[in-house]
Short mmCIF file of C-alpha atoms and ligand atoms in Angstrom, two decimals:
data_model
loop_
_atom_site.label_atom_id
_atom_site.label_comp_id
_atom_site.label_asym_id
_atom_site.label_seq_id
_atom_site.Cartn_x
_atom_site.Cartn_y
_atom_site.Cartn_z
CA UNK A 26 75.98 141.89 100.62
CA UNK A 27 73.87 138.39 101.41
CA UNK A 28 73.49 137.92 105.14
CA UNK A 29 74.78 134.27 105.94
CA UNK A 30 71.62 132.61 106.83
CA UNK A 31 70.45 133.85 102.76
CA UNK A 32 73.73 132.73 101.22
CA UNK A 33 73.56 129.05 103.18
CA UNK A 34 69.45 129.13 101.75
CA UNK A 35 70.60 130.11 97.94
CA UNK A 36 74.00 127.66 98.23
CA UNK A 37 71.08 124.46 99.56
CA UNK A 38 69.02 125.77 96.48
CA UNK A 39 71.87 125.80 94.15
CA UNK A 40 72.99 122.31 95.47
CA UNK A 41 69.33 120.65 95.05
CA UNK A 42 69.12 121.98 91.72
CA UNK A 43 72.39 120.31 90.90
CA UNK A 44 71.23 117.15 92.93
CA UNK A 45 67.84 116.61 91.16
CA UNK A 46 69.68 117.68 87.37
CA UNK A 47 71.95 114.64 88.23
CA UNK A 48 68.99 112.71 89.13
CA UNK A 49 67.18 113.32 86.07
CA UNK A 50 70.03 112.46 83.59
CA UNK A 51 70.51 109.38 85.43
CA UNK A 52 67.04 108.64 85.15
CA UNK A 53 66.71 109.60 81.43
CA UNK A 54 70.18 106.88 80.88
CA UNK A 55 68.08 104.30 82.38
CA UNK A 56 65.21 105.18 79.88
CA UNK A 57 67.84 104.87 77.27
CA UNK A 58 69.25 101.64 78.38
CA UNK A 59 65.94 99.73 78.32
CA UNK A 60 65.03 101.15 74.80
CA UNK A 61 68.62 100.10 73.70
CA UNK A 62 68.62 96.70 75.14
CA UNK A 63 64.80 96.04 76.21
CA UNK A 64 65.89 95.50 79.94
CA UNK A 65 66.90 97.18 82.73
CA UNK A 66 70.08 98.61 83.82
CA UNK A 67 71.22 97.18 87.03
CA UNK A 68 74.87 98.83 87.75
CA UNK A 69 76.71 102.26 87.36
CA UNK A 70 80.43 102.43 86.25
CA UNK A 71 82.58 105.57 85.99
CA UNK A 72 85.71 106.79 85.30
CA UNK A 73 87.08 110.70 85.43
CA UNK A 74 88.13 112.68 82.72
CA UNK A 75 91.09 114.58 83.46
CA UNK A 76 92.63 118.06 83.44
CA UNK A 77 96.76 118.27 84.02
CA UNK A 78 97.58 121.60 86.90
CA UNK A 79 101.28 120.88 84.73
CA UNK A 80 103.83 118.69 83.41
CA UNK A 81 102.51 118.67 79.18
CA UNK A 82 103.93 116.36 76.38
CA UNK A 83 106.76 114.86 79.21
CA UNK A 84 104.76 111.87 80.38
CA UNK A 85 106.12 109.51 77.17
CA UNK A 86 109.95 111.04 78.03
CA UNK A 87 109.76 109.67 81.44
CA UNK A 88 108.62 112.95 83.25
CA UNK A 89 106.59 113.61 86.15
CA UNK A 90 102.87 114.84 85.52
CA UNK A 91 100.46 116.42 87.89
CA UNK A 92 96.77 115.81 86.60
CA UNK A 93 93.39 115.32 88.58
CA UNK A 94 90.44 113.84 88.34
CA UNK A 95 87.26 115.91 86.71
CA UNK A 96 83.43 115.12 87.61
CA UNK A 97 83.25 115.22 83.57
CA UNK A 98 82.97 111.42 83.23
CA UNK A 99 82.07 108.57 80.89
CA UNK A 100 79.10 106.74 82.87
CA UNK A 101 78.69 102.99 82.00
CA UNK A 102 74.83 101.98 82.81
CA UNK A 103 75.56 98.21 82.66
CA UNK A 104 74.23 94.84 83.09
CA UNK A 105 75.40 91.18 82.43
CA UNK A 106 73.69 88.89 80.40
CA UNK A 107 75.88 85.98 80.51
CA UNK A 108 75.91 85.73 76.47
CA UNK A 109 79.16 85.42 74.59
CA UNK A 110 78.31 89.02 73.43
CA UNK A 111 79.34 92.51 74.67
CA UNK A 112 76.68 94.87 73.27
CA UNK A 113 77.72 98.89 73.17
CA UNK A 114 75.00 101.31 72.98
CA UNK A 115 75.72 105.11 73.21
CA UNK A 116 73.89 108.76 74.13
CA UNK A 117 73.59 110.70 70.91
CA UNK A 118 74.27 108.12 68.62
CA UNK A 119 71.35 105.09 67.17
CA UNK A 120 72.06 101.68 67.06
CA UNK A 121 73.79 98.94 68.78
CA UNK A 122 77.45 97.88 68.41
CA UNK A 123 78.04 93.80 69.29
CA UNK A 124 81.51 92.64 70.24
CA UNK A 125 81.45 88.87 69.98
CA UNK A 126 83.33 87.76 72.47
CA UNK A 127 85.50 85.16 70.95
CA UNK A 128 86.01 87.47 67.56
CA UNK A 129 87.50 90.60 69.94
CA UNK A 130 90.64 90.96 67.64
CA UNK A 131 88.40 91.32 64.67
CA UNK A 132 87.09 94.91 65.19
CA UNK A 133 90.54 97.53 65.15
CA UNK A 134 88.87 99.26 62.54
CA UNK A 135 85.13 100.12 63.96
CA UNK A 136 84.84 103.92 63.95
CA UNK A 137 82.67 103.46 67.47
CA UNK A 138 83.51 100.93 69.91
CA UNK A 139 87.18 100.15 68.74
CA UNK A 140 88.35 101.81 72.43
CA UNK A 141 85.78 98.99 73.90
CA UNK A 142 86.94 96.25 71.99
CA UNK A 143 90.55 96.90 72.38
CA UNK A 144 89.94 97.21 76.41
CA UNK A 145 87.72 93.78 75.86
CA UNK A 146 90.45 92.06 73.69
CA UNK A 147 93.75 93.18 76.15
CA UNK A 148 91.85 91.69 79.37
CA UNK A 149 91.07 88.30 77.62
CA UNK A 150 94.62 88.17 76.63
CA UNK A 151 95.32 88.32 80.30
CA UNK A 152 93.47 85.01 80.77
CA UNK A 153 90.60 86.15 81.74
CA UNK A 154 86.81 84.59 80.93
CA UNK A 155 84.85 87.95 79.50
CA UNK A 156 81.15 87.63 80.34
CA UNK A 157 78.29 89.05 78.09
CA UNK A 158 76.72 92.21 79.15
CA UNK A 159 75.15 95.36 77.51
CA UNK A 160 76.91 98.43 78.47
CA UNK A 161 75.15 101.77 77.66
CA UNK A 162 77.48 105.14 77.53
CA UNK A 163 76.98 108.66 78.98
CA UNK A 164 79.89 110.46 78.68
CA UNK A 165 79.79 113.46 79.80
CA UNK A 166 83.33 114.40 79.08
CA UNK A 167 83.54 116.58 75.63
CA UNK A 168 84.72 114.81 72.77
CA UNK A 169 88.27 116.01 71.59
CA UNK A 170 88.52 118.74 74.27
CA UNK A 171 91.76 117.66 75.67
CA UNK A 172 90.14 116.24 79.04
CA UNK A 173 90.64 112.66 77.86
CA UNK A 174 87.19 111.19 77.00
CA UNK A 175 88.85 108.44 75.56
CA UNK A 176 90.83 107.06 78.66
CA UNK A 177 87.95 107.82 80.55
CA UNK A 178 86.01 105.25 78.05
CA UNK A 179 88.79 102.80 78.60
CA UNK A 180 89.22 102.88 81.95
CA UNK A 181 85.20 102.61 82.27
CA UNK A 182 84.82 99.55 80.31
CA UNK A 183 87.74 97.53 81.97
CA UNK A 184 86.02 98.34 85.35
CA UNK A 185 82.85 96.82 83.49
CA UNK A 186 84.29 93.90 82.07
CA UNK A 187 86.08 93.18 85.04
CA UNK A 188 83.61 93.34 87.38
CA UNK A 189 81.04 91.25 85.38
CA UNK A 190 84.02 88.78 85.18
CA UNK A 191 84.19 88.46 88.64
CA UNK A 192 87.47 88.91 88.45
CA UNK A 193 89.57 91.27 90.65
CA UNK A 194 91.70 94.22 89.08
CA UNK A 195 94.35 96.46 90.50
CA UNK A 196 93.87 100.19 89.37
CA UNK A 197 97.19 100.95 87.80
CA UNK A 198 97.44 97.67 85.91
CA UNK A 199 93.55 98.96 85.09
CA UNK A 200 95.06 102.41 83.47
CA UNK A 201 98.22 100.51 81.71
CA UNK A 202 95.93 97.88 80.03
CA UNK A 203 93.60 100.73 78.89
CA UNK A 204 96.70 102.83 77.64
CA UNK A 205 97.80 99.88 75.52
CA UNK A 206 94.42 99.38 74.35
CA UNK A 207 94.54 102.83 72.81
CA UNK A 208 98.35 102.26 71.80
CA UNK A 209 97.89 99.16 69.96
CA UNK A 210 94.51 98.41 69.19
CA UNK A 211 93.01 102.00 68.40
CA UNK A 212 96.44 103.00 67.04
CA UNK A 213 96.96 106.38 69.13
CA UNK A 214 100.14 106.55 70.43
CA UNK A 215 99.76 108.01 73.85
CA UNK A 216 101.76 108.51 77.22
CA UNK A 217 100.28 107.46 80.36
CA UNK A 218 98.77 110.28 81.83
CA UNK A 219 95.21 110.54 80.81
CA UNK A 220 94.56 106.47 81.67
CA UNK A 221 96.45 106.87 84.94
CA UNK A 222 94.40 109.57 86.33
CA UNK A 223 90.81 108.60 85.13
CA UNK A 224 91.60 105.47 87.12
CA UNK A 225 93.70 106.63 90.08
CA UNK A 226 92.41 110.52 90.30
CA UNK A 227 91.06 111.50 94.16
CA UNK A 228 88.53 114.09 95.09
CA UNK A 229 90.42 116.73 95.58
CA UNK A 230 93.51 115.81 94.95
CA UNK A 231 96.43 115.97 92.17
CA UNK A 232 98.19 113.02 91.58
CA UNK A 233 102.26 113.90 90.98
CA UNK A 234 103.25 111.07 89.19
CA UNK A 235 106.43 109.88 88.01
CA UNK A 236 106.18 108.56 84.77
CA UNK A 237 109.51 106.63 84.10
CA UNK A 238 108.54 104.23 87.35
CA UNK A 239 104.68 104.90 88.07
CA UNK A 240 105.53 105.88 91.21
CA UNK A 241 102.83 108.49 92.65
CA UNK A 242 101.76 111.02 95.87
CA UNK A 243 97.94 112.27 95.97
CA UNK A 244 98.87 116.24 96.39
CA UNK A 245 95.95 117.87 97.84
CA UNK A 246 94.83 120.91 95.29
CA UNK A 247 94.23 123.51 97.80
CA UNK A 248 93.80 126.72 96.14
CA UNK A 249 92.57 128.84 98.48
CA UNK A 250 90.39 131.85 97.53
CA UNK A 251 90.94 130.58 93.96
CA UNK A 252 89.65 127.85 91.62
CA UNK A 253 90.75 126.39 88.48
CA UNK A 254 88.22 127.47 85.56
CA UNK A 255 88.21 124.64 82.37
CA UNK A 256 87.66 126.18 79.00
CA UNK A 257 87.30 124.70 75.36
CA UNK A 258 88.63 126.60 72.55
CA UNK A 259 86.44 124.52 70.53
CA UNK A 260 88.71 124.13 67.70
CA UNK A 261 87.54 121.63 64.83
CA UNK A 262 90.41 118.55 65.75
CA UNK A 263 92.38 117.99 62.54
CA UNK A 264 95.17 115.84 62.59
CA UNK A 265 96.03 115.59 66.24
CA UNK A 266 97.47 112.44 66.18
CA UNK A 267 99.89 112.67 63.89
CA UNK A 268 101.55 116.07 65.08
CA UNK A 269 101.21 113.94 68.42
CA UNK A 270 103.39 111.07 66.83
CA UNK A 271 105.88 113.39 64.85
CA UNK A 272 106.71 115.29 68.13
CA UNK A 273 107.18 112.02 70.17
CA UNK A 274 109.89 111.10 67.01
CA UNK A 275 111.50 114.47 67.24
CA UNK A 276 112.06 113.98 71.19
CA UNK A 277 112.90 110.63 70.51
CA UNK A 278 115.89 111.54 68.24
CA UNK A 279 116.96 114.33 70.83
CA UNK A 280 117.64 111.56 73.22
CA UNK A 281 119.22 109.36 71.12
CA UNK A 282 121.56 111.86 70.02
CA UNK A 283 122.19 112.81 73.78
CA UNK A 284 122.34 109.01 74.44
CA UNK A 285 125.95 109.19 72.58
CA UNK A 286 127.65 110.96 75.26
CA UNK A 287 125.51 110.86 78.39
CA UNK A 288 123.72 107.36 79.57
CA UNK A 289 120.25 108.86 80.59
CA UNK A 290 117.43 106.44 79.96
CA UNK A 291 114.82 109.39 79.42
CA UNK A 292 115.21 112.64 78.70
CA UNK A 293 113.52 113.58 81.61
CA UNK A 294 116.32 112.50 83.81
CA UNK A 295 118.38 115.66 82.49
CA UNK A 296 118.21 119.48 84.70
CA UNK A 297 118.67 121.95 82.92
CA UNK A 298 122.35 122.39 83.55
CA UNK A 299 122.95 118.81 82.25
CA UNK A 300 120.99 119.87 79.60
CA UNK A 301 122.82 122.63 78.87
CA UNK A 302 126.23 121.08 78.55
CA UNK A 303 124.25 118.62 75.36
CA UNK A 304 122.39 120.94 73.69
CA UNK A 305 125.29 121.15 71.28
CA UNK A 306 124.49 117.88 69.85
CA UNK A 307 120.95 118.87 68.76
CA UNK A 308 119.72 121.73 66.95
CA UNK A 309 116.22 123.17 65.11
CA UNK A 310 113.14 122.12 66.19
CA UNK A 311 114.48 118.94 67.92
CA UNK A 312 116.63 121.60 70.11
CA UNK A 313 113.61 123.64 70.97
CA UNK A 314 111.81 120.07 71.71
CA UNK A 315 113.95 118.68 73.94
CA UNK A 316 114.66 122.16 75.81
CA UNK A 317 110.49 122.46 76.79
CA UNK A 318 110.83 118.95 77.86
CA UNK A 319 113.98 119.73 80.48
CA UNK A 320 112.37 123.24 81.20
CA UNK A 321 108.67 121.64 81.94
CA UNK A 322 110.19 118.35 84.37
CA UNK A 323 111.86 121.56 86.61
CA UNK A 324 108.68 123.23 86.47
CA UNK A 325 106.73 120.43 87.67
CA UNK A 326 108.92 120.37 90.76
CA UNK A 327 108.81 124.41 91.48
CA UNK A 328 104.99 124.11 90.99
CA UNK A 329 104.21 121.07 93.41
CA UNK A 330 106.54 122.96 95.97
CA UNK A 331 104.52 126.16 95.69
CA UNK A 332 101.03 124.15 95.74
CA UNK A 333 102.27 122.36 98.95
CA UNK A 334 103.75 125.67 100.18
CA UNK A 335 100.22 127.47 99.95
CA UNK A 336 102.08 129.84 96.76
CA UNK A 337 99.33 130.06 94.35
CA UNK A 338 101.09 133.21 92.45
CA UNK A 339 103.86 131.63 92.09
CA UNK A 340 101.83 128.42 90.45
CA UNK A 341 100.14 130.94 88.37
CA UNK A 342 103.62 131.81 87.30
CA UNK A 343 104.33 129.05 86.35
CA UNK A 344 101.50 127.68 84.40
CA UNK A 345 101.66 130.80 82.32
CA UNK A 346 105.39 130.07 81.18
CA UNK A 347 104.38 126.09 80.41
CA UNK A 348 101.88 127.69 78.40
CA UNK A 349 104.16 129.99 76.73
CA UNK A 350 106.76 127.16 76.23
CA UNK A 351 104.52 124.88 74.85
CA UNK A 352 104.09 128.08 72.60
CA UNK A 353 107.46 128.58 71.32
CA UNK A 354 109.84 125.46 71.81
CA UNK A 355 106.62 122.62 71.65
CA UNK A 356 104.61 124.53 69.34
CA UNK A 357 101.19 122.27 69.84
CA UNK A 358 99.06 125.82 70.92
CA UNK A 359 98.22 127.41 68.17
CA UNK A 360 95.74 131.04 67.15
CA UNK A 361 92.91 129.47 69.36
CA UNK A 362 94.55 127.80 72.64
CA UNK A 363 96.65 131.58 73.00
CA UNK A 364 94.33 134.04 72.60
CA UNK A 365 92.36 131.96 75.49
CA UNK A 366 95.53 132.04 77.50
CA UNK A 367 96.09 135.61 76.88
CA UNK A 368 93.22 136.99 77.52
CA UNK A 369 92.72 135.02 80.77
CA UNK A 370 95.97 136.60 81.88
CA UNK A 371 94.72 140.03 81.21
CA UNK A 372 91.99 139.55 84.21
CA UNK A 373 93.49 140.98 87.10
CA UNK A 374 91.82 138.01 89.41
CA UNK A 375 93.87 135.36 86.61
CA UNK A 376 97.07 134.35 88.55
CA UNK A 377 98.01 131.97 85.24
CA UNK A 378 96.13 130.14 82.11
CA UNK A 379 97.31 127.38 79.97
CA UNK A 380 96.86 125.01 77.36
CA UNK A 381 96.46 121.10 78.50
CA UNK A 382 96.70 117.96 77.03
CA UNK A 383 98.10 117.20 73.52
CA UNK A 384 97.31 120.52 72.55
CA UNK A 385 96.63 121.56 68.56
CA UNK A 386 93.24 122.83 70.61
CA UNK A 387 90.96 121.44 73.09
CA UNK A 388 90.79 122.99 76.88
CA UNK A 389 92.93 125.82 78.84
CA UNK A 390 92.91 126.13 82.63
CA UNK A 391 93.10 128.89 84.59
CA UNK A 392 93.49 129.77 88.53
CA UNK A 393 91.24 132.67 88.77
CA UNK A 394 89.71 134.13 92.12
CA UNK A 395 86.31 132.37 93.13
CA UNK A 396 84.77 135.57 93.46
CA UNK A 397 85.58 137.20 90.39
CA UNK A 398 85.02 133.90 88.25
CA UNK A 399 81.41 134.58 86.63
CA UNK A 400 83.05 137.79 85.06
CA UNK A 401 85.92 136.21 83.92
CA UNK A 402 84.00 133.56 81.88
CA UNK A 403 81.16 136.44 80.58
CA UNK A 404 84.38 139.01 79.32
CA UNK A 405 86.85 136.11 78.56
CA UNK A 406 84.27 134.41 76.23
CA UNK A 407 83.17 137.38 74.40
CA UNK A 408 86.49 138.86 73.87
CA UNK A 409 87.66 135.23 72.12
CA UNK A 410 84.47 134.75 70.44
CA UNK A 411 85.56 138.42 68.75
CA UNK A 412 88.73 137.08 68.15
CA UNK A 413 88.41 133.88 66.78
CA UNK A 414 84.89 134.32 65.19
CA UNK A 415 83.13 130.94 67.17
CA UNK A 416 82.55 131.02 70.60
CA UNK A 417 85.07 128.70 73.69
CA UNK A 418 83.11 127.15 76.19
CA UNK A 419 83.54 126.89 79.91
CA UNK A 420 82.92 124.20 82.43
CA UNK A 421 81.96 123.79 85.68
CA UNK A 422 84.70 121.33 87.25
CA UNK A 423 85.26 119.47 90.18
CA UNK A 424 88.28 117.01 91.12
CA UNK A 425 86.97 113.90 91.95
CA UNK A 426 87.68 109.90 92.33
CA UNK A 427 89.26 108.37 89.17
CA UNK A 428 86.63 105.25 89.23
CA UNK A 429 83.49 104.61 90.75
CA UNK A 430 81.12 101.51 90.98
CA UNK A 431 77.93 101.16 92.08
CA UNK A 432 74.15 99.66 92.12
CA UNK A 433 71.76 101.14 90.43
C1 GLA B 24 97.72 113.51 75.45
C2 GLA B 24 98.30 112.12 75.71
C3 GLA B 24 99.02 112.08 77.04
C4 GLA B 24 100.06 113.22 77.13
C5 GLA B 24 99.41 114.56 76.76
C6 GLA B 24 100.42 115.68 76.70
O1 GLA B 24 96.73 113.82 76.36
O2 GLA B 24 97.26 111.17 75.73
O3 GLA B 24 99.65 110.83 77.21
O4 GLA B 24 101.16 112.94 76.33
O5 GLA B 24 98.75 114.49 75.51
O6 GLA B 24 100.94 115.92 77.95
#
């Protein structure tokens, strides 16, 4: 065993190495900024990525969610110019993108920069002058993992355009303009969730939110002698969206049907005993639909009453049967996202593991014991890269602030 005095040495080291890495890639954005645009950056906007503890696929039938805010984030290095152009530049990829401001309904069908000009186009509509600026994106939030790099985009770039507006902006109506960015301008017919918490997230907190009134309570995400561990199945993403659409329809025609004899505006007002007095009037998959949807809204309760209550077993517990039920009666898991989940719950310091986000791949969580974590990642990965045949990765997470701002 470390004495103390070693372990508070090799925790300063650890924390100076993670101090002067952030330094450097915030150094080496800069660089990139000035080669992009030939001037310097001057500002620093972010917004989270997010994980969700539980509460999957209920957020668009009026449920409550529970996600939180990640230190993966997309990092805006920004600064205005005054033109009448918006100019997009990103890590990874060459070349600059130019919004025109006055044309911002014009570019729905750019491959890169449609989430910007959507954000762009939905705050003029609010009346508001846009100012020119060049805008240069780190985002350090995976790409199709299932931690929402797009909302985390969107809800970065309103903060941007905002700000070099001069204009004021309230954080919710922040996350509801980027959602309908994405909804109607990029054509991706999401809930709520993922906008909501990149904007509204708080270090270390969960935010329970209702989604039928955007109501909310910060939940603090004490775990105790666990942590939550992210991991990426690392799937190839085919097709996401449209699975994503055609289970919205199927819940959709549940409630309708259920709308005949009961007058619930969502089907998320339903417990399960309502539920199980209509279930008669539905069958197949829209049945098994509508059942995970009940079955995961009285989850979300039980699990924010054992977080609160200190239970972390019993959140465990539960996570594992969202997981399973997103298995059978969702069916958006698939090979890769439960053989993660499975093997997780074979470690003996896993208390629960499973899928989040829209699912069809992309990221698990798991509440495993802090101790035990660096062998749950080394025999976790190599049993699923055995498995599968391509390795998952893992990530080292943090719950943070939905937005920041700041001067560079
Ligand atoms: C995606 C959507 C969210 C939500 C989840 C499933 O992340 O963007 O709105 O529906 O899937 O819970």
């Amino acid at each position: 065993m470390l004495g103390r005095k070693t372990r508070t040495r090799a925790l300063a080291r650890c924390w100076k190495l993670v101090l002067r890495g952030i330094i450097m890639e915030k150094e080496k954005a800069k660089n990139c900024f000035a080669q992009a645009f030939g001037v310097e950056a001057e500002d620093l906007f972010t917004a989270a990525g997010r994980i969700n503890v539980i509460g999957e696929h209920v957020d668009y039938c009026g449920g409550k969610v529970f996600p939180a805010a990640l230190n993966l984030r997309c990092n805006i290095y920004g600064k205005k110019t005054g033109t009448g152009v918006i100019r997009l530049a990103f890590r990874g990829i060459e070349g600059v993108v130019q919004l025109e401001i006055d044309k911002l309904d014009s570019y729905r069908k750019l491959k890169i920069g449609n989430y910007q000009a959507g954000v762009a186009y939905f705050i003029q509509q609010k009346g508001v002058n846009l100012v020119g600026c060049d805008l240069y994106y780190d985002c350090t939030v995976p790409f199709g993992s299932g931690l929402s790099s797009s909302a985390a985009i969107e809800v970065a770039t309103a903060v941007a355009l905002y700000e070099y507006a001069g204009v004021a902006y309230d954080k919710v109506d922040v996350a509801l303009l980027s959602q309908k960015a994405e909804n109607e301008y990029a054509g991706v017919n999401c809930g709520i969730m993922d906008q909501f918490a990149s904007a509204m997230g708080k270090k270390d907190h969960a935010v329970l939110l209702d989604c039928s009134t955007l109501s909310y309570e910060y939940v603090p995400l004490k775990l105790g002698d666990y942590c939550i561990v992210v991991a990426n199945c690392n799937k190839p993403h085919n097709l996401v969206e449209s699975k994503y659409n055609v289970r919205r329809q199927e819940v959709e025609t549940a409630l309708k049907a259920i709308q005949t004899v009961k007058p619930v505006k969502n089907l998320a007002e339903l417990s399960p005993e309502d539920f199980a007095e209509v279930r008669y009037l539905l069958s197949g998959v829209v049945e098994k639909r509508a059942e995970h949807v009940v079955m995961e809204c009285a989850r979300v309760k039980k699990a924010v009453t054992a977080l609160k209550d200190g239970d972390i077993i019993e959140l465990g517990r539960l996570l594992n049967e969202s997981h399973d039920s997103l298995c059978r009666l969702y069916e958006v898991t698939g090979k890769e996202l439960d053989t993660l989940s499975a093997l997780a719950r074979k470690e003996k310091d896993c208390l629960g593991s499973r899928m989040i986000g829209a699912g069809f791949g992309g990221c698990t969580i798991s509440i495993v014991k802090k101790s035990a974590v660096e062998g749950f990642v080394r025999r976790v990965g190599l049993a699923y890269a055995d498995a599968i045949g391509y390795k998952a990765s893992f990530y080292e997470t943090s719950i943070e602030d939905g937005i920041t701002v700041s001067k560079l």
